[in-house]
Coordinates of C-alpha atoms in Angstrom, one line a residue:
Chain A
M1 CA 98.8 66.5 94.3
I2 CA 99.0 70.4 92.6
R3 CA 99.2 71.1 88.9
S4 CA 103.0 70.9 88.8
L5 CA 103.0 67.1 90.1
P6 CA 101.7 63.7 88.5
R7 CA 98.1 63.3 89.7
S8 CA 96.6 59.8 89.2
K9 CA 93.1 59.9 87.4
T10 CA 90.7 59.0 90.6
Y11 CA 92.3 61.8 92.2
D12 CA 91.3 64.3 89.6
W13 CA 87.7 62.8 88.9
S14 CA 86.6 62.8 92.2
F15 CA 87.9 66.3 92.8
N16 CA 86.3 67.8 90.0
A17 CA 83.3 65.7 91.0
F18 CA 83.2 67.7 94.6
I19 CA 83.8 71.1 92.9
I20 CA 81.0 70.8 90.3
L21 CA 78.7 69.7 93.2
Y22 CA 80.0 72.5 95.3
F23 CA 79.1 74.7 92.6
V24 CA 75.4 72.9 92.1
F25 CA 75.1 73.4 95.9
L26 CA 75.8 77.0 95.7
F27 CA 73.6 77.9 92.6
A28 CA 70.9 75.5 93.0
P29 CA 68.7 77.7 95.3
L30 CA 69.4 80.5 93.0
V31 CA 68.4 79.1 89.7
V32 CA 65.5 77.5 91.1
T33 CA 64.3 80.8 92.3
C34 CA 64.7 82.2 88.7
V35 CA 63.3 79.1 87.1
L36 CA 59.9 79.3 89.0
A37 CA 59.0 82.9 88.5
F38 CA 58.3 81.8 85.0
N39 CA 55.9 79.2 86.0
N40 CA 52.7 79.2 84.9
S41 CA 51.3 78.3 88.2
D42 CA 49.8 80.1 91.8
F43 CA 52.3 78.4 93.9
P44 CA 56.2 78.6 93.8
S45 CA 56.7 74.8 92.9
L46 CA 56.5 72.2 90.3
P47 CA 55.2 70.9 88.3
W48 CA 55.7 72.9 85.2
Q49 CA 52.5 74.2 83.9
G50 CA 54.2 76.3 80.8
F51 CA 56.1 79.6 80.7
S52 CA 54.2 82.6 81.8
L53 CA 55.0 86.3 82.7
D54 CA 52.0 86.9 84.7
W55 CA 54.6 87.1 88.2
F56 CA 56.0 90.3 86.3
L57 CA 52.7 91.7 84.5
A58 CA 49.7 90.1 85.3
D59 CA 47.2 93.2 86.7
G60 CA 44.7 91.5 88.8
P61 CA 42.5 90.3 89.7
D62 CA 43.6 86.7 90.3
R63 CA 47.5 87.6 89.4
V64 CA 49.2 90.7 90.6
G65 CA 52.4 90.6 88.9
L66 CA 55.2 92.2 90.2
F67 CA 55.0 95.8 88.2
H68 CA 51.6 96.0 89.8
D69 CA 52.3 95.1 92.9
A70 CA 52.5 98.4 95.0
Q71 CA 53.8 96.9 98.3
N72 CA 56.5 95.4 96.7
L73 CA 57.6 98.3 94.5
R74 CA 57.4 100.3 97.3
S75 CA 59.6 98.4 98.9
I76 CA 62.0 98.1 96.4
L77 CA 62.0 102.2 95.8
T78 CA 62.3 102.0 99.9
S79 CA 65.5 100.1 99.8
F80 CA 66.9 102.0 97.3
E81 CA 66.3 105.2 99.1
T82 CA 68.1 103.9 101.9
A83 CA 71.1 102.5 100.0
F84 CA 71.5 105.9 98.3
F85 CA 71.9 107.8 101.5
V86 CA 73.8 105.6 103.4
S87 CA 76.3 105.0 100.6
I88 CA 76.6 108.8 100.2
L89 CA 77.1 109.3 104.1
S90 CA 79.3 105.9 104.6
V91 CA 81.8 107.1 101.6
V92 CA 81.7 110.3 102.8
V93 CA 82.4 109.5 106.5
G94 CA 84.8 106.5 105.8
T95 CA 87.0 108.6 103.4
C96 CA 87.5 111.1 106.2
A97 CA 87.8 108.3 108.8
S98 CA 90.9 106.9 106.5
F99 CA 92.5 110.0 106.0
L100 CA 92.6 110.4 109.7
F101 CA 94.3 107.2 110.7
E102 CA 96.4 107.1 107.5
K103 CA 97.4 110.1 107.3
E104 CA 97.7 112.0 110.8
T105 CA 99.2 111.5 114.3
F106 CA 96.9 112.2 117.7
R107 CA 96.4 111.3 120.9
F108 CA 94.2 108.2 121.3
K109 CA 94.2 107.3 117.9
G110 CA 94.9 103.4 118.7
L111 CA 91.7 103.7 120.9
L112 CA 89.6 105.1 118.1
Y113 CA 90.8 102.9 115.5
M114 CA 89.5 99.7 117.7
L115 CA 86.4 101.7 118.1
M116 CA 86.4 102.1 114.4
L117 CA 86.7 98.2 113.7
A118 CA 84.2 97.2 116.5
P119 CA 81.2 97.1 114.3
L120 CA 82.7 94.1 112.8
V121 CA 82.7 91.8 115.9
I122 CA 78.9 93.2 116.7
P123 CA 76.0 90.9 115.7
G124 CA 73.7 92.9 113.2
V125 CA 70.7 92.3 115.6
I126 CA 72.6 93.8 118.8
L127 CA 73.6 97.1 116.5
G128 CA 69.7 97.3 115.7
I129 CA 68.5 96.9 119.1
S130 CA 71.0 99.3 120.7
Q131 CA 70.3 101.6 117.9
L132 CA 66.5 101.5 118.8
L133 CA 67.4 101.7 122.4
A134 CA 69.3 105.1 122.1
A135 CA 67.2 106.4 119.7
N136 CA 64.2 105.7 122.3
T137 CA 66.4 107.2 125.0
A138 CA 67.1 110.4 123.4
G139 CA 63.8 110.8 122.0
T140 CA 62.4 110.4 125.6
F141 CA 65.2 112.9 126.8
F142 CA 64.1 115.6 124.3
D143 CA 60.1 115.0 125.1
D144 CA 60.8 115.5 128.5
T145 CA 63.3 118.3 128.5
F146 CA 62.1 120.5 125.7
G147 CA 58.7 119.1 125.1
V148 CA 59.5 118.3 121.8
D149 CA 58.6 115.2 119.5
I150 CA 61.0 114.3 117.0
P151 CA 59.7 111.6 114.8
I152 CA 63.5 110.5 113.7
F153 CA 64.1 108.8 117.2
R154 CA 61.1 106.3 116.4
P155 CA 61.6 103.5 114.3
S156 CA 61.9 105.2 110.7
F157 CA 63.4 105.7 107.2
W158 CA 66.2 107.8 108.5
L159 CA 67.0 105.5 111.9
V160 CA 67.3 102.6 109.2
V161 CA 69.8 104.8 107.6
L162 CA 71.3 105.7 110.8
G163 CA 71.7 101.9 112.0
Q164 CA 73.2 100.8 108.5
F165 CA 75.5 103.7 108.3
S166 CA 77.1 102.8 111.7
F167 CA 78.5 99.6 110.3
I168 CA 78.8 99.7 106.6
T169 CA 81.2 103.2 107.0
T170 CA 83.4 100.6 108.6
F171 CA 83.6 98.9 105.2
V172 CA 84.5 101.6 103.6
T173 CA 87.1 103.0 105.9
L174 CA 88.8 99.5 105.4
V175 CA 88.5 99.8 101.7
V176 CA 89.9 103.2 101.1
S177 CA 92.2 102.6 103.8
A178 CA 94.0 100.2 101.8
R179 CA 94.3 102.2 98.9
L180 CA 95.6 105.1 100.7
R181 CA 98.6 103.0 101.9
K182 CA 99.7 102.7 98.4
F183 CA 99.6 106.4 97.6
D184 CA 103.2 108.0 97.3
P185 CA 103.1 111.2 99.7
S186 CA 105.7 112.9 97.3
L187 CA 103.2 113.8 94.5
E188 CA 101.4 115.6 97.4
E189 CA 104.8 117.2 97.9
A190 CA 105.5 117.9 94.6
A191 CA 101.9 119.6 93.9
L192 CA 102.3 121.8 97.2
N193 CA 105.8 123.0 95.7
L194 CA 103.9 123.9 92.6
G195 CA 101.9 126.4 94.7
A196 CA 98.5 124.3 95.2
T197 CA 96.6 124.7 98.3
H198 CA 96.2 122.0 101.0
F199 CA 92.4 121.1 99.8
G200 CA 93.2 121.5 95.9
V201 CA 95.9 118.7 96.2
I202 CA 93.4 116.7 98.3
R203 CA 90.6 117.3 95.6
H204 CA 93.2 116.9 92.4
V205 CA 95.8 114.4 93.7
T206 CA 94.7 112.3 96.6
L207 CA 91.2 112.0 96.0
K208 CA 91.8 110.9 92.1
F209 CA 94.0 108.4 93.1
L210 CA 91.4 107.1 95.3
R211 CA 88.6 107.4 93.0
P212 CA 88.6 103.7 92.1
A213 CA 88.4 102.6 95.7
I214 CA 86.1 105.1 96.6
V215 CA 83.4 103.8 93.7
G216 CA 84.2 100.2 94.7
A217 CA 83.4 100.9 98.4
G218 CA 80.1 102.9 97.6
A219 CA 79.1 100.1 95.4
V220 CA 79.8 97.4 98.4
A221 CA 78.2 100.1 100.8
F222 CA 75.2 100.1 98.5
L223 CA 75.0 96.4 98.2
M224 CA 75.3 95.9 102.3
S225 CA 72.6 98.2 102.6
F226 CA 70.1 96.7 100.3
E227 CA 70.4 93.3 101.5
N228 CA 71.0 94.3 105.2
F229 CA 68.3 92.6 107.2
N230 CA 69.5 91.8 110.7
T231 CA 70.2 95.6 111.7
T232 CA 67.1 97.2 109.8
L233 CA 64.5 94.4 111.6
F234 CA 64.4 96.3 114.8
L235 CA 64.4 100.0 113.5
V236 CA 62.2 99.8 110.6
G237 CA 59.1 101.9 110.6
S238 CA 55.7 102.3 108.5
E239 CA 58.1 101.6 105.4
P240 CA 59.8 98.6 105.2
T241 CA 62.8 97.5 103.0
L242 CA 62.8 95.0 100.5
P243 CA 64.3 92.5 102.8
I244 CA 61.8 93.1 105.5
N245 CA 59.2 93.2 103.2
L246 CA 60.3 90.0 101.4
Y247 CA 60.8 88.0 104.8
L248 CA 57.0 88.7 106.1
Q249 CA 55.7 87.5 102.7
V250 CA 57.6 84.5 103.0
R251 CA 57.0 83.6 106.6
D252 CA 53.5 83.9 105.8
G253 CA 53.2 81.9 102.9
S254 CA 54.0 83.0 99.5
T255 CA 53.2 83.4 95.6
P256 CA 55.6 83.5 92.7
V257 CA 55.7 87.2 92.9
I258 CA 58.6 86.4 95.4
N259 CA 60.4 84.6 92.7
A260 CA 59.7 87.4 90.3
V261 CA 61.4 89.8 93.0
S262 CA 64.0 87.8 93.8
L263 CA 64.7 87.6 89.9
M264 CA 65.4 91.1 89.7
L265 CA 67.4 91.2 92.8
I266 CA 69.6 88.3 91.8
V267 CA 70.3 90.2 88.4
G268 CA 70.3 93.4 89.7
T269 CA 73.1 92.7 92.4
S270 CA 75.0 90.5 89.9
L271 CA 75.7 93.8 87.3
L272 CA 76.4 96.0 90.2
A273 CA 78.6 93.2 91.8
L274 CA 80.2 93.1 88.2
I275 CA 80.9 96.3 88.0
N276 CA 82.6 96.7 91.6
F277 CA 85.0 93.8 90.3
Y278 CA 85.9 95.8 87.5
F279 CA 86.6 98.8 89.6
T280 CA 88.4 96.8 92.2
R281 CA 90.6 95.0 89.4
K282 CA 91.6 98.9 88.3
T283 CA 92.7 99.4 92.0
D284 CA 95.4 96.8 92.2
Chain B
M1 CA 104.0 117.1 104.6
P2 CA 102.6 119.7 106.9
R3 CA 99.2 119.8 107.4
S4 CA 96.6 122.6 108.6
R5 CA 94.8 121.9 112.0
L6 CA 91.7 122.5 109.9
A7 CA 92.2 119.6 108.1
F8 CA 92.4 117.4 111.2
W9 CA 89.6 118.4 112.6
I10 CA 87.7 118.2 109.5
F11 CA 89.0 114.6 109.0
L12 CA 88.1 113.9 112.8
A13 CA 84.6 115.5 113.4
P14 CA 82.4 113.5 111.5
V15 CA 84.4 110.3 112.5
L16 CA 84.2 111.2 116.2
M17 CA 80.1 112.0 115.8
W18 CA 80.1 108.5 114.1
L19 CA 82.1 106.7 116.9
L20 CA 80.5 108.2 119.8
L21 CA 76.6 108.7 118.7
L22 CA 76.3 105.7 116.8
I23 CA 78.8 103.2 118.5
V24 CA 79.4 104.2 122.0
L25 CA 76.3 105.2 123.5
P26 CA 74.2 103.3 122.0
H27 CA 76.0 100.2 123.4
L28 CA 76.6 102.0 126.9
D29 CA 72.4 102.3 127.0
L30 CA 72.0 98.6 126.0
L31 CA 74.4 98.0 129.3
T32 CA 72.5 100.5 131.4
M33 CA 68.8 99.4 130.0
S34 CA 70.1 95.6 130.6
F35 CA 70.8 96.4 134.7
R36 CA 67.2 98.5 134.9
G37 CA 63.8 96.9 135.7
E38 CA 60.6 97.3 137.4
N39 CA 60.2 96.5 141.3
D40 CA 57.2 95.6 142.6
Y41 CA 55.7 98.8 143.2
G42 CA 56.0 99.2 138.9
D43 CA 59.1 101.8 139.5
M44 CA 62.1 101.7 137.4
V45 CA 65.3 100.7 139.7
W46 CA 68.8 99.2 139.2
T47 CA 68.5 95.4 139.7
T48 CA 70.6 92.2 138.4
R49 CA 67.2 90.4 137.7
N50 CA 67.5 90.4 133.9
Y51 CA 70.4 88.5 134.4
L52 CA 69.4 86.1 137.1
N53 CA 66.4 85.6 134.7
F54 CA 68.7 84.2 132.4
F55 CA 70.6 81.8 134.8
T56 CA 67.5 80.8 136.5
E57 CA 65.3 79.7 133.8
P58 CA 66.7 76.6 131.8
I59 CA 65.0 77.6 128.8
Y60 CA 67.2 81.0 127.9
W61 CA 70.3 79.3 128.7
L62 CA 69.7 76.3 127.2
T63 CA 69.1 78.1 124.0
F64 CA 72.3 80.3 124.6
V65 CA 74.6 77.3 124.4
R66 CA 72.8 75.4 121.9
T67 CA 73.2 78.3 119.9
A68 CA 76.7 78.2 120.5
L69 CA 77.2 75.0 119.9
Y70 CA 75.4 74.9 116.7
A71 CA 77.6 77.9 115.5
V72 CA 80.6 76.0 116.4
I73 CA 79.0 72.8 114.5
T74 CA 78.5 75.2 111.4
T75 CA 81.8 76.7 111.4
A76 CA 83.5 73.3 111.3
I77 CA 81.8 72.2 108.6
T78 CA 81.8 75.0 107.0
F79 CA 86.1 75.0 107.3
V80 CA 85.9 70.9 106.1
L81 CA 83.8 71.8 102.7
A82 CA 85.7 75.3 101.9
M83 CA 89.0 73.7 102.3
P84 CA 89.1 71.5 99.3
V85 CA 87.4 74.6 97.2
A86 CA 90.0 76.8 98.2
F87 CA 92.9 74.3 97.4
Y88 CA 91.3 73.5 94.2
I89 CA 91.1 77.3 93.1
S90 CA 94.7 78.2 94.2
K91 CA 96.7 74.9 93.3
L92 CA 94.7 73.0 90.5
A93 CA 92.4 75.0 88.5
R94 CA 94.2 76.5 85.2
H95 CA 95.4 80.1 85.7
R96 CA 92.8 81.5 83.3
M97 CA 89.7 79.6 85.4
Q98 CA 90.8 81.3 88.9
G99 CA 89.6 84.6 88.2
A100 CA 86.3 83.3 86.7
L101 CA 86.0 80.6 89.7
M102 CA 86.2 83.4 92.3
I103 CA 83.5 85.6 90.8
L104 CA 81.3 82.5 90.9
I105 CA 82.0 82.1 94.4
L106 CA 81.4 85.6 95.1
L107 CA 78.1 86.3 93.4
P108 CA 75.4 84.3 95.2
F109 CA 76.6 86.0 98.4
W110 CA 75.9 89.6 96.8
V111 CA 72.5 88.6 96.6
S112 CA 70.3 89.2 99.8
E113 CA 70.6 86.3 102.2
L114 CA 66.5 86.2 102.1
V115 CA 66.8 85.4 98.5
R116 CA 69.0 82.2 99.0
I117 CA 67.0 81.1 102.0
Y118 CA 63.7 81.3 100.2
G119 CA 65.6 79.6 97.3
W120 CA 66.2 76.7 99.9
M121 CA 62.7 76.8 100.8
I122 CA 61.1 76.0 97.5
L123 CA 63.5 73.3 96.8
L124 CA 63.3 71.5 100.4
R125 CA 59.9 72.0 101.5
E126 CA 57.3 69.2 101.5
S127 CA 56.0 70.4 98.0
G128 CA 59.0 71.6 97.0
V129 CA 61.1 71.0 93.7
L130 CA 63.4 68.1 95.3
N131 CA 60.4 66.2 96.7
F132 CA 58.8 66.5 93.2
F133 CA 61.8 65.0 91.5
L134 CA 62.4 62.3 94.1
V135 CA 58.7 61.2 93.8
K136 CA 58.7 61.4 90.1
L137 CA 61.8 59.3 89.8
G138 CA 60.4 56.8 92.3
I139 CA 63.0 57.1 95.0
L140 CA 60.0 58.4 97.5
H141 CA 56.2 57.1 97.6
R142 CA 55.3 60.3 99.1
P143 CA 57.1 63.9 99.8
V144 CA 58.4 64.2 103.1
E145 CA 59.3 67.5 104.9
M146 CA 62.8 68.4 104.7
L147 CA 62.3 72.0 106.0
Y148 CA 62.3 72.9 109.9
N149 CA 64.7 70.7 111.6
D150 CA 68.5 70.9 112.6
A151 CA 70.4 69.6 110.1
T152 CA 68.6 72.0 107.2
M153 CA 69.0 74.6 109.5
I154 CA 72.4 74.0 110.0
M155 CA 73.1 73.6 105.9
G156 CA 71.5 76.5 105.7
L157 CA 73.9 78.5 108.2
V158 CA 76.6 76.6 106.4
Y159 CA 75.6 78.1 103.0
T160 CA 74.9 81.5 104.1
S161 CA 78.5 81.9 105.4
M162 CA 80.7 79.9 103.1
L163 CA 81.8 82.7 101.3
F164 CA 83.5 84.4 104.6
M165 CA 85.5 80.9 104.6
V166 CA 86.0 80.3 101.1
V167 CA 87.9 83.5 100.6
P168 CA 90.4 83.9 103.3
L169 CA 91.6 80.5 102.7
V170 CA 92.2 81.0 98.9
S171 CA 94.2 84.1 99.8
V172 CA 96.3 82.4 102.1
M173 CA 96.8 79.3 99.7
D174 CA 97.7 81.6 97.0
S175 CA 100.8 82.7 99.1
L176 CA 101.5 79.1 99.6
D177 CA 104.9 78.5 97.5
D178 CA 104.3 75.4 94.9
S179 CA 107.7 74.4 95.1
L180 CA 107.7 73.6 98.9
I181 CA 104.8 71.0 97.9
E182 CA 107.0 69.6 94.9
A183 CA 109.8 68.9 97.2
A184 CA 107.7 67.2 100.0
H185 CA 106.4 65.1 97.1
D186 CA 110.1 64.6 95.8
L187 CA 111.4 63.7 99.4
G188 CA 108.7 61.2 99.6
A189 CA 106.1 62.5 101.9
G190 CA 102.7 61.7 101.1
K191 CA 99.3 63.6 100.5
L192 CA 98.5 63.2 104.4
A193 CA 101.7 64.5 105.5
I194 CA 101.7 67.4 103.3
W195 CA 98.6 68.4 104.1
R196 CA 99.2 68.0 107.9
T197 CA 102.8 69.5 108.3
I198 CA 102.9 72.2 105.1
I199 CA 99.2 73.2 103.9
I200 CA 97.4 73.5 107.4
P201 CA 100.5 75.1 109.2
H202 CA 100.6 77.6 106.3
C203 CA 97.0 78.3 106.2
K204 CA 96.4 79.0 109.9
P205 CA 96.1 82.7 109.5
G206 CA 93.3 82.3 107.1
I207 CA 91.8 79.6 108.8
T208 CA 91.5 81.7 112.3
S209 CA 89.7 84.7 110.3
G210 CA 87.7 82.7 108.2
A211 CA 86.7 80.6 111.3
I212 CA 86.0 83.9 113.5
V213 CA 84.1 85.8 110.8
V214 CA 81.7 82.5 110.2
F215 CA 81.7 82.2 113.8
M216 CA 80.1 85.3 114.4
L217 CA 77.7 85.3 111.7
T218 CA 76.2 82.1 112.6
L219 CA 75.7 83.3 116.3
G220 CA 74.0 86.1 115.2
N221 CA 72.1 85.3 112.5
Y222 CA 67.9 85.9 113.0
L223 CA 67.0 84.8 109.6
T224 CA 68.1 81.3 108.8
P225 CA 67.0 79.7 112.2
N226 CA 64.1 81.5 112.0
L227 CA 62.9 80.4 108.7
M228 CA 64.6 76.9 108.1
G229 CA 64.3 76.1 111.8
G230 CA 60.9 75.7 112.0
K231 CA 58.9 76.2 115.3
N232 CA 60.9 74.8 117.5
S233 CA 64.6 75.9 116.4
L234 CA 65.7 77.8 119.5
W235 CA 68.0 80.3 118.6
F236 CA 69.3 83.2 120.6
T237 CA 68.6 86.1 118.5
E238 CA 64.8 85.0 118.1
Q239 CA 64.9 85.3 122.2
I240 CA 66.3 88.8 122.1
Y241 CA 64.0 89.4 119.4
N242 CA 60.7 88.1 121.1
Q243 CA 62.1 90.3 124.2
F244 CA 61.9 93.1 122.5
I245 CA 58.6 93.1 119.9
A246 CA 56.5 90.4 121.0
S247 CA 57.0 90.5 125.1
F248 CA 58.0 94.7 124.9
N249 CA 60.1 93.9 127.6
W250 CA 63.3 95.6 126.5
N251 CA 65.2 95.7 129.7
Q252 CA 65.0 91.8 129.7
G253 CA 66.2 91.6 125.9
S254 CA 68.7 94.0 126.6
A255 CA 70.6 91.9 129.1
F256 CA 69.9 89.1 126.5
G257 CA 71.8 91.1 123.8
F258 CA 74.5 92.3 126.1
L259 CA 75.3 88.7 126.9
L260 CA 75.3 87.4 123.0
L261 CA 77.6 90.6 122.5
V262 CA 79.9 89.5 125.6
L263 CA 80.0 85.9 124.1
S264 CA 81.1 86.8 120.7
S265 CA 83.6 89.3 121.5
L266 CA 85.2 87.0 124.2
I267 CA 85.8 84.0 121.7
I268 CA 86.8 86.4 118.9
W269 CA 89.2 87.8 120.9
A270 CA 90.2 84.1 122.1
G271 CA 90.6 83.1 118.5
L272 CA 92.5 86.1 117.9
K273 CA 94.8 85.7 120.8
L274 CA 95.5 81.9 119.9
S275 CA 96.7 82.7 116.7
G276 CA 98.4 85.7 117.4
Q277 CA 96.6 88.0 115.1
K278 CA 95.1 91.3 115.1
L279 CA 91.3 92.7 114.5
G280 CA 92.9 95.1 111.5
E281 CA 94.7 92.4 110.0
V282 CA 91.9 89.7 109.8
A283 CA 89.4 92.2 108.5
S284 CA 91.6 93.5 106.0

């Protein structure tokens, strides 16, 4: 059964085989995507036509590699910008929220806490359409009442940022709160007794203690924003993020350039995820 | 520690802004929009027609039921697959291997869902990698289309949500004391009895939280049914998208969105009640 109990050979074998099959299932699509990015063929399929870096480096006219593909590069940049603003915003507000829920007592705290958790149970598509509706309502309101047209209320870059921020902040709050719960308040008291100001204490003692969790949460926020599809789908304007852009290409038939983009994405996210592991391990 | 009022407001203000402007108001807007519609003269009036449409048009509620049913099936399959994997990681693998296996399990899920689905598409489609090998090996005479059917779609959904089942299961199994299983074994219990009376009951909280998250993600998934389920994959999020983007009937779309929100909240609430858990515990 378990490590310490005697097990039969068949049991061990079948279990190991199952686990190997499971990991093949887990990694097969990723490996195939990466390998086919180097296939010297116009379609993302076998047979193997030889090794080629065309899908990264080719500069037209027959093949346009990723590094010359303006549309894909543009969307990668958009995704980076979006993820940058989303992670900054959600880390700031999420940290405020965890201070609020862990250290303060006030009326309606329970209600507010439930509201904070709500994005966990709202499907991404619903979040997207409700943001779209609200932005549209707000836009119409400002247009009718004040006669001003505010572009931010139409599907646009900033609407995507707000939409992603609305649910990613919940995850940041949960991660930072978990760390804050382990904090020993007597450290703050000691600092106050020694003459520190309230904000000095928060800056030099509490935030220092929280730093690994905040960095980890920021990385998670960045990744979540970078790969978000469901919420972004409804809010995206003329600047698609990478997942939306890839979706359109995959739906309408594709060239191995998508494999090249995917490969970069796999390598990039794996690196960021590993950095995150490193930091969260420090937290424990 | 005495806290200043100022600090309290600095924490509260951004959190309140976030929750009111991006969570509460948009969903109230969704609710009101769903009860609005044009009457025969083209004026906007309050109406329940959007909801009546849902119940009188079989295609709508059939899709709704189908989506819910397939989400249940997906959750069940995910559980059956994840249980042995979690058991292997926490009880069978050597200690040094455990961390590495966990990282391996987590990594694919940091990569965008779109990339993973794309990987499956180039594996499974008619000109895909799997067909290529099956024909080469003489198992198939000609390639078959493996995409665009319900079985493949469910496989894709299982793949996308696997992680959210494995992680909670591993963490509950880690907390199960090995000596309980050893004792049961020494007293003569068979494998089945050990699973039924010790392992499963102990893992109940992890099972519930995993099942809730997987169910919700599957219910609200747009990408996988859209790309792997083919033209006649009727998924409720697609209906919502079509109402919004293709038909531009935002009122009807809002009604659908609200129905999906109610369904997912009801099921999550019921799951939490049945297992006696709180949302906050499940999330962290």
